[in-house]
Amino acid sequence: MGSPESQRMESTSQPNAISFRSILFEGSGQGMEGETQQEPPYFADLNLDQVINAVTSGKEEYNLKAFFYTSLKDIKTIRYRHEIMKDLEGQTLFDDIKTFAQGMHVVREYIGLSEKLSYKYQKERWFLDAVDLYCDVVHALLDDLSRADLKSRGLRSFRDYLTSYVRSDRFTALLSETEDVKTDLTNVKYSLIIRGGSFTVRKYNSEVDYSAVVEKTFTKFKSRRDPDLAGKGSVTDYRVKFPDPLEMNHIEAQALAFVAQLYPKIFQGLDNYCAKHTDYLDKTVSDFDREIQFYVAYLEYITTLKESGLKFCYPEITEPDLNVPKGAVHLYDYECFDLALARKLVSEDSPVVCNDFYLAGEERIFVVTGPNQGGKTTFARTFGQLHYLVSLGCPIPGREARLSLFDQVFTHFEKQEKMVSLRGKLEDDLIRIHEILTRATPRSIIIMNEIFTSTTLQDAIFLGRNVLEEIIRLGCLAVCVTFIDELASMSDSTVSVASTVDPQKPAVRTFKIVRKPADGLAYAMSLAEKYRVTYKTLKERLPS
Amino acid sequence: MKASLLYKDRDFDMEQHLPWNEDGLTQDLALDTLLDAMGNRDKFLLDVARKVILSGSRDMNTILYRQEILRDCLRNPSILRSAYEIVVEAIEEKRKSFWAFFSHRSPHSVLYGANESMRIFVAKLKLLRGIADEHGHEFKSSGFSRLFTMLRQELSDEYFEEIESHLTYLGSDHDVLVSADLGTGNKGTNYVLRKPPKFKVSWMKRITLAVSRKSEPFTFHLDPRDERGAEALGNLRDRGMNLVANALAQSADHILSFFNMLRIELGFYLSCLNLYERLEQKGIPVCFPVPAPADERIHSFVGLYDVCLALRTEAKVVGNDVDANGKELVMITGANQGGKSTFLRSIGLAQLMMQSGMFVAAETFSANLCTGVITHYKREEDTTMQSGKFDEELRRMSSIADHVTPDSLLLFNESFAATNEREGSGIATQIVSALLEKRNKVFFVTHFYSLARGFHEKGADNALFLRAERGDDGSRTFKLRAAEPLETSYGKDLYDRIFVTLDHTQ
């Protein structure tokens, strides 16, 4: 826990409802400045779109994407979230929060029905049930939080708030009135008398079940065969399956209106209750219900990964620093992996290969070379993902990590040639890279994946060098995946890393990215053999 | 009754399997642009065009048969349009009248719906006959001559009268005689009925009232307010009408199939007409291609252009003149943005269009038929993360090897470039060599100098080398000419142009 300010916050967190602001943002410091629905432009390249879509999938009602699209620029808020994440890693608390969320979800469903349906007493009953459930859910949450050993400032402060809310007159009055009206309604019972053109409602008087009487009368006929069905083998089921819509038709509604006239006092009570409690829902509780899902969603996403043995950690966070002493490691993550790929592999029961990386002293740029399908692109994505996840305040892939804040992320991944653009692909590449270099600052992160593949080797080397020189001059963090070995050793700020192969079986990729000089071996032939598209195998395969 | 406008002896099968590489072809050749123009906002036409083009014929006679019919259509556009419109109206009016059919599914409504459909169809068939009577002689192709003769013979006036008499009889609500057995049936619901002793009397009262109105023996007169009773009687009548309603509805379905088939076969030519008119508007030429047998090596054309690019752009498109007769390999190199991809697309599109019986986008065009058009284009990074780009390229190549048949036409666009030049060229050389030796024709666009150079140095006379041209001022002309490969792609030009204004941050 770093700054003096955050320590002060912790020591003064007395039971004081006013001090709680949001479970995502501390009392002071960065907040949400308008919620964006706009995915950051680099999401698709880094496969973060897959991650966030999967994380938020099934939780659309909370509109969580806005939270995941907003990266924090402030270490203090990141720590605030780390504490809450750690609390929620406790299984009991996590389950308690999920139970609460489920309850609140049903409350909203009831309210939705109450708003959607047309008839007064039907609407009112759904409203009553919603509020009844809301009271239960709030009580249960407070019980659960009181039992929990909370360490985070955020959750403790929320618990204090909830305690005072439940004790407030507003809440206790709501609770007792709800109970009264509910009990009255449960005790109402009535009968309908339906005629050719009329029906009557009256109080229920314990009449006999007529269907049982009729069945008994006709039992003797049961074995008679229907001539229409002879030879058909099966007996037709004439029962019509009635649809059971929630909506009432006007007859049902009229019946209910009669019931209400039979029991005027009870229904007057319901009317009054509904009119009085439209604002039953506490804003802080409802915000909490939404915001806590940020943590729940992410933790749920990483649970299966953790169970398969992958490691997550709370990284140390630094500001970008241009003057790191020679040799001092200033950025690292050990045993990290691509969060999107890992989920896919784990779901297929395939092993996930973890990688280590570090940057020391002047080093800022990874130049990744080596055999194709060896994990180069994955490494580049991982680097970008890790930094972004840090900026959300989430635990990140890796055993131990220290990563940097950033102002912007830029990615340049090769795009499929589109006919819409009549410009050549190379020109597109150059224009986009130029735009990136114009907007990037020394605090930015740039990730480039296999650029200049559609020009000659000579051109690619020329262009690659020029672009990399610009990045070096800028001094920002970067990963550059390339097949051009010449780029790997351009300056002290570049680190040459390469995908590797199993020396015994060159066609087998290890998916390990390690520090080593680029050696020009791309093992393309081994792949061609694997797919049986060498000259020799094709001659055998192709029909004459 | 068959239309036989696409094949002399059979209907076109809309359900047939399209080639395995349908998606790749569509994407790589930008087929959607072509199909949009052919469909002209009619999804059905677009779909027909797509299927005919992708299932192109390998039979020279079929192609010439279609060319002849298409010439008829281009000469008589308004007649083709009215015939097609009649067919579509028949189908659409029937579709709209069809709802009653489904919403109350009883024999009565089936009969009603079938009768209505029949009346629609008869009216449209009469109109089609009228076209055959009036304009049949204006069509010279064997396909149309046969169709119009068939319409005149099969849809005679006597035949229409016969239909009319059935519809009149079945369309009226006259008495029916129906036999039946007694049956049981006690619809129960899950409602819990309670015994209502006090209401027994009032129920009896209602039935008695009805019986008391009886004026002749064994006759029951429904109380006007007894709606359930009326419903039950209607139900009996329905049962009686069941078989005839079924027969009429099935007949209506047969006629509908005839219209559907006509819609497909006329539709293809209408889609060609749409495209023709679009291109005519832009003032760019088309021609009927001269197909050659598949085992020959013919590819020669004047002014061949990319029809999709032409449809998209207002600018004048540049056509290419190439004589590649006798060539099995055409290798295209040269400047970026030099029109290489466009050229490759124009080759693929012309082949597909020719083999579907269409005109092609050129002043003159001749090529041998091929057993399949196959594209291998560079693709975007695989988002399912299964493999690297090069791996994916080789995997696709392997799947091509599974499907390729001799005399195929293969179009490679910057393939195997996701690795370094030395290895990419090496593998491409092996693949192309194998394909050529197995009697395939290959067009290969590449910026790999060593790949193009290697084939050039072999000096084989079955290979042609084209280069994207470049003016002396560095500007691109988008025209290809025969020339040996050169070792640069002018990336430096672009860099200077784009980065010259770059302000170095720092």
PDB file of C-alpha atoms in Angstrom, chain B residues 288-452:
ATOM      1  CA  PHE B 288     -19.133 -13.522 -75.889  1.00  0.00           C
ATOM      2  CA  PRO B 289     -16.048 -15.616 -75.177  1.00  0.00           C
ATOM      3  CA  VAL B 290     -14.786 -18.386 -77.405  1.00  0.00           C
ATOM      4  CA  PRO B 291     -14.339 -21.475 -75.253  1.00  0.00           C
ATOM      5  CA  ALA B 292     -11.745 -24.086 -76.147  1.00  0.00           C
ATOM      6  CA  PRO B 293     -11.590 -27.700 -74.955  1.00  0.00           C
ATOM      7  CA  ALA B 294     -10.184 -28.244 -71.488  1.00  0.00           C
ATOM      8  CA  ASP B 295      -7.112 -30.113 -72.633  1.00  0.00           C
ATOM      9  CA  GLU B 296      -5.921 -27.243 -74.823  1.00  0.00           C
ATOM     10  CA  ARG B 297      -3.937 -24.317 -73.422  1.00  0.00           C
ATOM     11  CA  ILE B 298      -5.667 -21.223 -74.688  1.00  0.00           C
ATOM     12  CA  HIS B 299      -5.759 -17.861 -72.943  1.00  0.00           C
ATOM     13  CA  SER B 300      -5.790 -14.839 -75.194  1.00  0.00           C
ATOM     14  CA  PHE B 301      -7.719 -11.647 -74.835  1.00  0.00           C
ATOM     15  CA  VAL B 302      -7.879  -7.985 -75.658  1.00  0.00           C
ATOM     16  CA  GLY B 303      -9.016  -5.392 -73.138  1.00  0.00           C
ATOM     17  CA  LEU B 304      -9.785  -7.844 -70.332  1.00  0.00           C
ATOM     18  CA  TYR B 305     -10.728  -5.888 -67.231  1.00  0.00           C
ATOM     19  CA  ASP B 306     -11.881  -6.646 -63.693  1.00  0.00           C
ATOM     20  CA  VAL B 307     -15.646  -6.409 -63.958  1.00  0.00           C
ATOM     21  CA  CYS B 308     -16.006  -5.968 -60.184  1.00  0.00           C
ATOM     22  CA  LEU B 309     -13.606  -3.065 -60.108  1.00  0.00           C
ATOM     23  CA  ALA B 310     -15.417  -1.544 -63.090  1.00  0.00           C
ATOM     24  CA  LEU B 311     -18.725  -1.813 -61.233  1.00  0.00           C
ATOM     25  CA  ARG B 312     -17.308  -0.149 -58.162  1.00  0.00           C
ATOM     26  CA  THR B 313     -15.419   2.716 -59.602  1.00  0.00           C
ATOM     27  CA  GLU B 314     -16.346   5.715 -61.663  1.00  0.00           C
ATOM     28  CA  ALA B 315     -12.846   5.890 -63.067  1.00  0.00           C
ATOM     29  CA  LYS B 316     -11.975   4.237 -66.325  1.00  0.00           C
ATOM     30  CA  VAL B 317     -10.639   0.756 -65.749  1.00  0.00           C
ATOM     31  CA  VAL B 318      -7.582  -0.408 -67.593  1.00  0.00           C
ATOM     32  CA  GLY B 319      -7.935  -3.528 -69.672  1.00  0.00           C
ATOM     33  CA  ASN B 320      -5.089  -5.888 -70.382  1.00  0.00           C
ATOM     34  CA  ASP B 321      -4.110  -7.543 -73.638  1.00  0.00           C
ATOM     35  CA  VAL B 322      -2.351 -10.857 -73.261  1.00  0.00           C
ATOM     36  CA  ASP B 323      -1.615 -13.734 -75.545  1.00  0.00           C
ATOM     37  CA  ALA B 324      -0.921 -16.712 -73.344  1.00  0.00           C
ATOM     38  CA  ASN B 325      -1.882 -19.415 -75.813  1.00  0.00           C
ATOM     39  CA  GLY B 326       0.173 -22.487 -75.177  1.00  0.00           C
ATOM     40  CA  LYS B 327       1.199 -21.235 -71.706  1.00  0.00           C
ATOM     41  CA  GLU B 328       0.674 -23.178 -68.505  1.00  0.00           C
ATOM     42  CA  LEU B 329       2.236 -20.731 -66.102  1.00  0.00           C
ATOM     43  CA  VAL B 330       1.692 -16.990 -66.034  1.00  0.00           C
ATOM     44  CA  MET B 331       3.769 -15.224 -63.433  1.00  0.00           C
ATOM     45  CA  ILE B 332       2.947 -11.639 -62.581  1.00  0.00           C
ATOM     46  CA  THR B 333       5.445  -9.414 -60.817  1.00  0.00           C
ATOM     47  CA  GLY B 334       6.117  -5.727 -60.487  1.00  0.00           C
ATOM     48  CA  ALA B 335       5.106  -2.544 -58.745  1.00  0.00           C
ATOM     49  CA  ASN B 336       2.845  -2.454 -55.752  1.00  0.00           C
ATOM     50  CA  GLN B 337      -0.481  -0.992 -56.766  1.00  0.00           C
ATOM     51  CA  GLY B 338       0.420  -1.914 -60.300  1.00  0.00           C
ATOM     52  CA  GLY B 339      -2.855  -3.723 -60.896  1.00  0.00           C
ATOM     53  CA  LYS B 340      -1.585  -7.238 -60.252  1.00  0.00           C
ATOM     54  CA  SER B 341      -4.401  -8.334 -57.953  1.00  0.00           C
ATOM     55  CA  THR B 342      -6.937  -6.721 -60.242  1.00  0.00           C
ATOM     56  CA  PHE B 343      -5.552  -8.612 -63.194  1.00  0.00           C
ATOM     57  CA  LEU B 344      -5.644 -11.897 -61.340  1.00  0.00           C
ATOM     58  CA  ARG B 345      -9.250 -11.276 -60.352  1.00  0.00           C
ATOM     59  CA  SER B 346     -10.183 -10.491 -63.952  1.00  0.00           C
ATOM     60  CA  ILE B 347      -8.757 -13.856 -65.036  1.00  0.00           C
ATOM     61  CA  GLY B 348     -10.789 -15.742 -62.453  1.00  0.00           C
ATOM     62  CA  LEU B 349     -13.992 -13.829 -63.113  1.00  0.00           C
ATOM     63  CA  ALA B 350     -13.752 -14.226 -66.885  1.00  0.00           C
ATOM     64  CA  GLN B 351     -13.277 -17.967 -66.491  1.00  0.00           C
ATOM     65  CA  LEU B 352     -16.296 -18.345 -64.223  1.00  0.00           C
ATOM     66  CA  MET B 353     -18.456 -16.133 -66.415  1.00  0.00           C
ATOM     67  CA  MET B 354     -17.456 -17.954 -69.571  1.00  0.00           C
ATOM     68  CA  GLN B 355     -18.223 -21.333 -68.090  1.00  0.00           C
ATOM     69  CA  SER B 356     -21.631 -20.217 -66.906  1.00  0.00           C
ATOM     70  CA  GLY B 357     -22.540 -19.189 -70.461  1.00  0.00           C
ATOM     71  CA  MET B 358     -22.225 -15.478 -69.886  1.00  0.00           C
ATOM     72  CA  PHE B 359     -20.446 -12.765 -71.787  1.00  0.00           C
ATOM     73  CA  VAL B 360     -17.124 -11.647 -70.315  1.00  0.00           C
ATOM     74  CA  ALA B 361     -15.588  -8.268 -69.543  1.00  0.00           C
ATOM     75  CA  ALA B 362     -13.269  -7.840 -72.494  1.00  0.00           C
ATOM     76  CA  GLU B 363     -13.201  -6.808 -76.138  1.00  0.00           C
ATOM     77  CA  THR B 364     -12.272 -10.330 -77.173  1.00  0.00           C
ATOM     78  CA  PHE B 365     -11.643 -13.351 -75.026  1.00  0.00           C
ATOM     79  CA  SER B 366     -10.792 -16.954 -75.618  1.00  0.00           C
ATOM     80  CA  ALA B 367      -9.721 -19.580 -73.107  1.00  0.00           C
ATOM     81  CA  ASN B 368      -9.793 -23.291 -72.635  1.00  0.00           C
ATOM     82  CA  LEU B 369     -12.408 -24.624 -70.242  1.00  0.00           C
ATOM     83  CA  CYS B 370     -11.113 -25.773 -66.918  1.00  0.00           C
ATOM     84  CA  THR B 371     -12.346 -28.362 -64.479  1.00  0.00           C
ATOM     85  CA  GLY B 372     -12.228 -25.936 -61.602  1.00  0.00           C
ATOM     86  CA  VAL B 373     -11.173 -22.430 -60.661  1.00  0.00           C
ATOM     87  CA  ILE B 374      -9.156 -22.441 -57.458  1.00  0.00           C
ATOM     88  CA  THR B 375      -7.769 -19.445 -55.630  1.00  0.00           C
ATOM     89  CA  HIS B 376      -5.039 -19.283 -53.042  1.00  0.00           C
ATOM     90  CA  TYR B 377      -4.843 -15.781 -51.647  1.00  0.00           C
ATOM     91  CA  LYS B 378      -3.041 -14.435 -48.672  1.00  0.00           C
ATOM     92  CA  ARG B 379      -5.488 -14.237 -45.736  1.00  0.00           C
ATOM     93  CA  GLU B 380      -5.808 -12.223 -42.557  1.00  0.00           C
ATOM     94  CA  GLU B 381      -4.337 -13.582 -39.349  1.00  0.00           C
ATOM     95  CA  ASP B 382      -6.382 -16.462 -38.094  1.00  0.00           C
ATOM     96  CA  THR B 383      -8.509 -15.134 -35.232  1.00  0.00           C
ATOM     97  CA  THR B 384      -9.148 -18.564 -33.817  1.00  0.00           C
ATOM     98  CA  MET B 385      -5.454 -18.547 -32.901  1.00  0.00           C
ATOM     99  CA  GLN B 386      -4.959 -22.065 -34.127  1.00  0.00           C
ATOM    100  CA  SER B 387      -2.035 -21.348 -36.314  1.00  0.00           C
ATOM    101  CA  GLY B 388       0.354 -18.849 -37.713  1.00  0.00           C
ATOM    102  CA  LYS B 389      -0.200 -17.350 -41.119  1.00  0.00           C
ATOM    103  CA  PHE B 390       2.259 -19.492 -43.013  1.00  0.00           C
ATOM    104  CA  ASP B 391       0.916 -22.602 -41.416  1.00  0.00           C
ATOM    105  CA  GLU B 392      -2.560 -21.559 -42.471  1.00  0.00           C
ATOM    106  CA  GLU B 393      -1.408 -20.958 -46.036  1.00  0.00           C
ATOM    107  CA  LEU B 394       0.108 -24.417 -46.268  1.00  0.00           C
ATOM    108  CA  ARG B 395      -2.948 -25.977 -44.713  1.00  0.00           C
ATOM    109  CA  ARG B 396      -5.105 -24.342 -47.374  1.00  0.00           C
ATOM    110  CA  MET B 397      -2.691 -25.514 -50.049  1.00  0.00           C
ATOM    111  CA  SER B 398      -3.013 -29.006 -48.711  1.00  0.00           C
ATOM    112  CA  SER B 399      -6.763 -28.839 -48.942  1.00  0.00           C
ATOM    113  CA  ILE B 400      -6.442 -27.618 -52.531  1.00  0.00           C
ATOM    114  CA  ALA B 401      -4.283 -30.654 -53.238  1.00  0.00           C
ATOM    115  CA  ASP B 402      -7.144 -32.786 -51.936  1.00  0.00           C
ATOM    116  CA  HIS B 403      -9.556 -31.321 -54.477  1.00  0.00           C
ATOM    117  CA  VAL B 404      -7.616 -30.300 -57.555  1.00  0.00           C
ATOM    118  CA  THR B 405      -8.315 -32.206 -60.769  1.00  0.00           C
ATOM    119  CA  PRO B 406      -6.219 -32.022 -63.958  1.00  0.00           C
ATOM    120  CA  ASP B 407      -6.976 -29.028 -66.177  1.00  0.00           C
ATOM    121  CA  SER B 408      -7.806 -26.797 -63.243  1.00  0.00           C
ATOM    122  CA  LEU B 409      -7.034 -23.111 -63.227  1.00  0.00           C
ATOM    123  CA  LEU B 410      -5.175 -22.002 -60.083  1.00  0.00           C
ATOM    124  CA  LEU B 411      -4.768 -18.385 -59.066  1.00  0.00           C
ATOM    125  CA  PHE B 412      -2.165 -17.565 -56.452  1.00  0.00           C
ATOM    126  CA  ASN B 413      -2.001 -14.094 -54.995  1.00  0.00           C
ATOM    127  CA  GLU B 414       1.068 -13.303 -52.899  1.00  0.00           C
ATOM    128  CA  SER B 415       0.895 -16.839 -51.569  1.00  0.00           C
ATOM    129  CA  PHE B 416       3.484 -18.321 -49.203  1.00  0.00           C
ATOM    130  CA  ALA B 417       4.768 -14.831 -48.405  1.00  0.00           C
ATOM    131  CA  ALA B 418       4.215 -15.137 -44.659  1.00  0.00           C
ATOM    132  CA  THR B 419       7.733 -16.410 -44.267  1.00  0.00           C
ATOM    133  CA  ASN B 420      11.026 -15.064 -45.536  1.00  0.00           C
ATOM    134  CA  GLU B 421      11.688 -14.734 -49.235  1.00  0.00           C
ATOM    135  CA  ARG B 422      14.161 -17.545 -49.546  1.00  0.00           C
ATOM    136  CA  GLU B 423      11.935 -20.173 -47.978  1.00  0.00           C
ATOM    137  CA  GLY B 424       8.700 -18.817 -49.389  1.00  0.00           C
ATOM    138  CA  SER B 425      10.119 -18.901 -52.899  1.00  0.00           C
ATOM    139  CA  GLY B 426      11.465 -22.379 -52.396  1.00  0.00           C
ATOM    140  CA  ILE B 427       8.162 -23.823 -51.329  1.00  0.00           C
ATOM    141  CA  ALA B 428       6.177 -21.940 -53.962  1.00  0.00           C
ATOM    142  CA  THR B 429       8.532 -23.280 -56.644  1.00  0.00           C
ATOM    143  CA  GLN B 430       7.943 -26.829 -55.530  1.00  0.00           C
ATOM    144  CA  ILE B 431       4.178 -26.418 -55.422  1.00  0.00           C
ATOM    145  CA  VAL B 432       3.899 -24.703 -58.788  1.00  0.00           C
ATOM    146  CA  SER B 433       6.179 -27.245 -60.452  1.00  0.00           C
ATOM    147  CA  ALA B 434       4.098 -30.133 -59.191  1.00  0.00           C
ATOM    148  CA  LEU B 435       0.858 -28.471 -60.293  1.00  0.00           C
ATOM    149  CA  LEU B 436       2.194 -27.824 -63.793  1.00  0.00           C
ATOM    150  CA  GLU B 437       3.436 -31.351 -64.200  1.00  0.00           C
ATOM    151  CA  LYS B 438      -0.039 -32.568 -63.324  1.00  0.00           C
ATOM    152  CA  ARG B 439      -1.492 -30.546 -66.216  1.00  0.00           C
ATOM    153  CA  ASN B 440      -2.888 -27.561 -64.393  1.00  0.00           C
ATOM    154  CA  LYS B 441      -2.756 -23.932 -65.403  1.00  0.00           C
ATOM    155  CA  VAL B 442      -1.294 -21.519 -62.867  1.00  0.00           C
ATOM    156  CA  PHE B 443      -1.419 -17.742 -62.573  1.00  0.00           C
ATOM    157  CA  PHE B 444       0.879 -16.534 -59.800  1.00  0.00           C
ATOM    158  CA  VAL B 445       1.170 -12.989 -58.485  1.00  0.00           C
ATOM    159  CA  THR B 446       4.246 -12.533 -56.333  1.00  0.00           C
ATOM    160  CA  HIS B 447       6.698  -9.962 -55.109  1.00  0.00           C
ATOM    161  CA  PHE B 448       9.236 -12.715 -54.465  1.00  0.00           C
ATOM    162  CA  TYR B 449      11.892 -11.918 -56.980  1.00  0.00           C
ATOM    163  CA  SER B 450      13.674 -15.196 -56.481  1.00  0.00           C
ATOM    164  CA  LEU B 451      10.510 -17.186 -57.195  1.00  0.00           C
ATOM    165  CA  ALA B 452       9.770 -15.413 -60.468  1.00  0.00           C
TER     166      ALA B 452
END
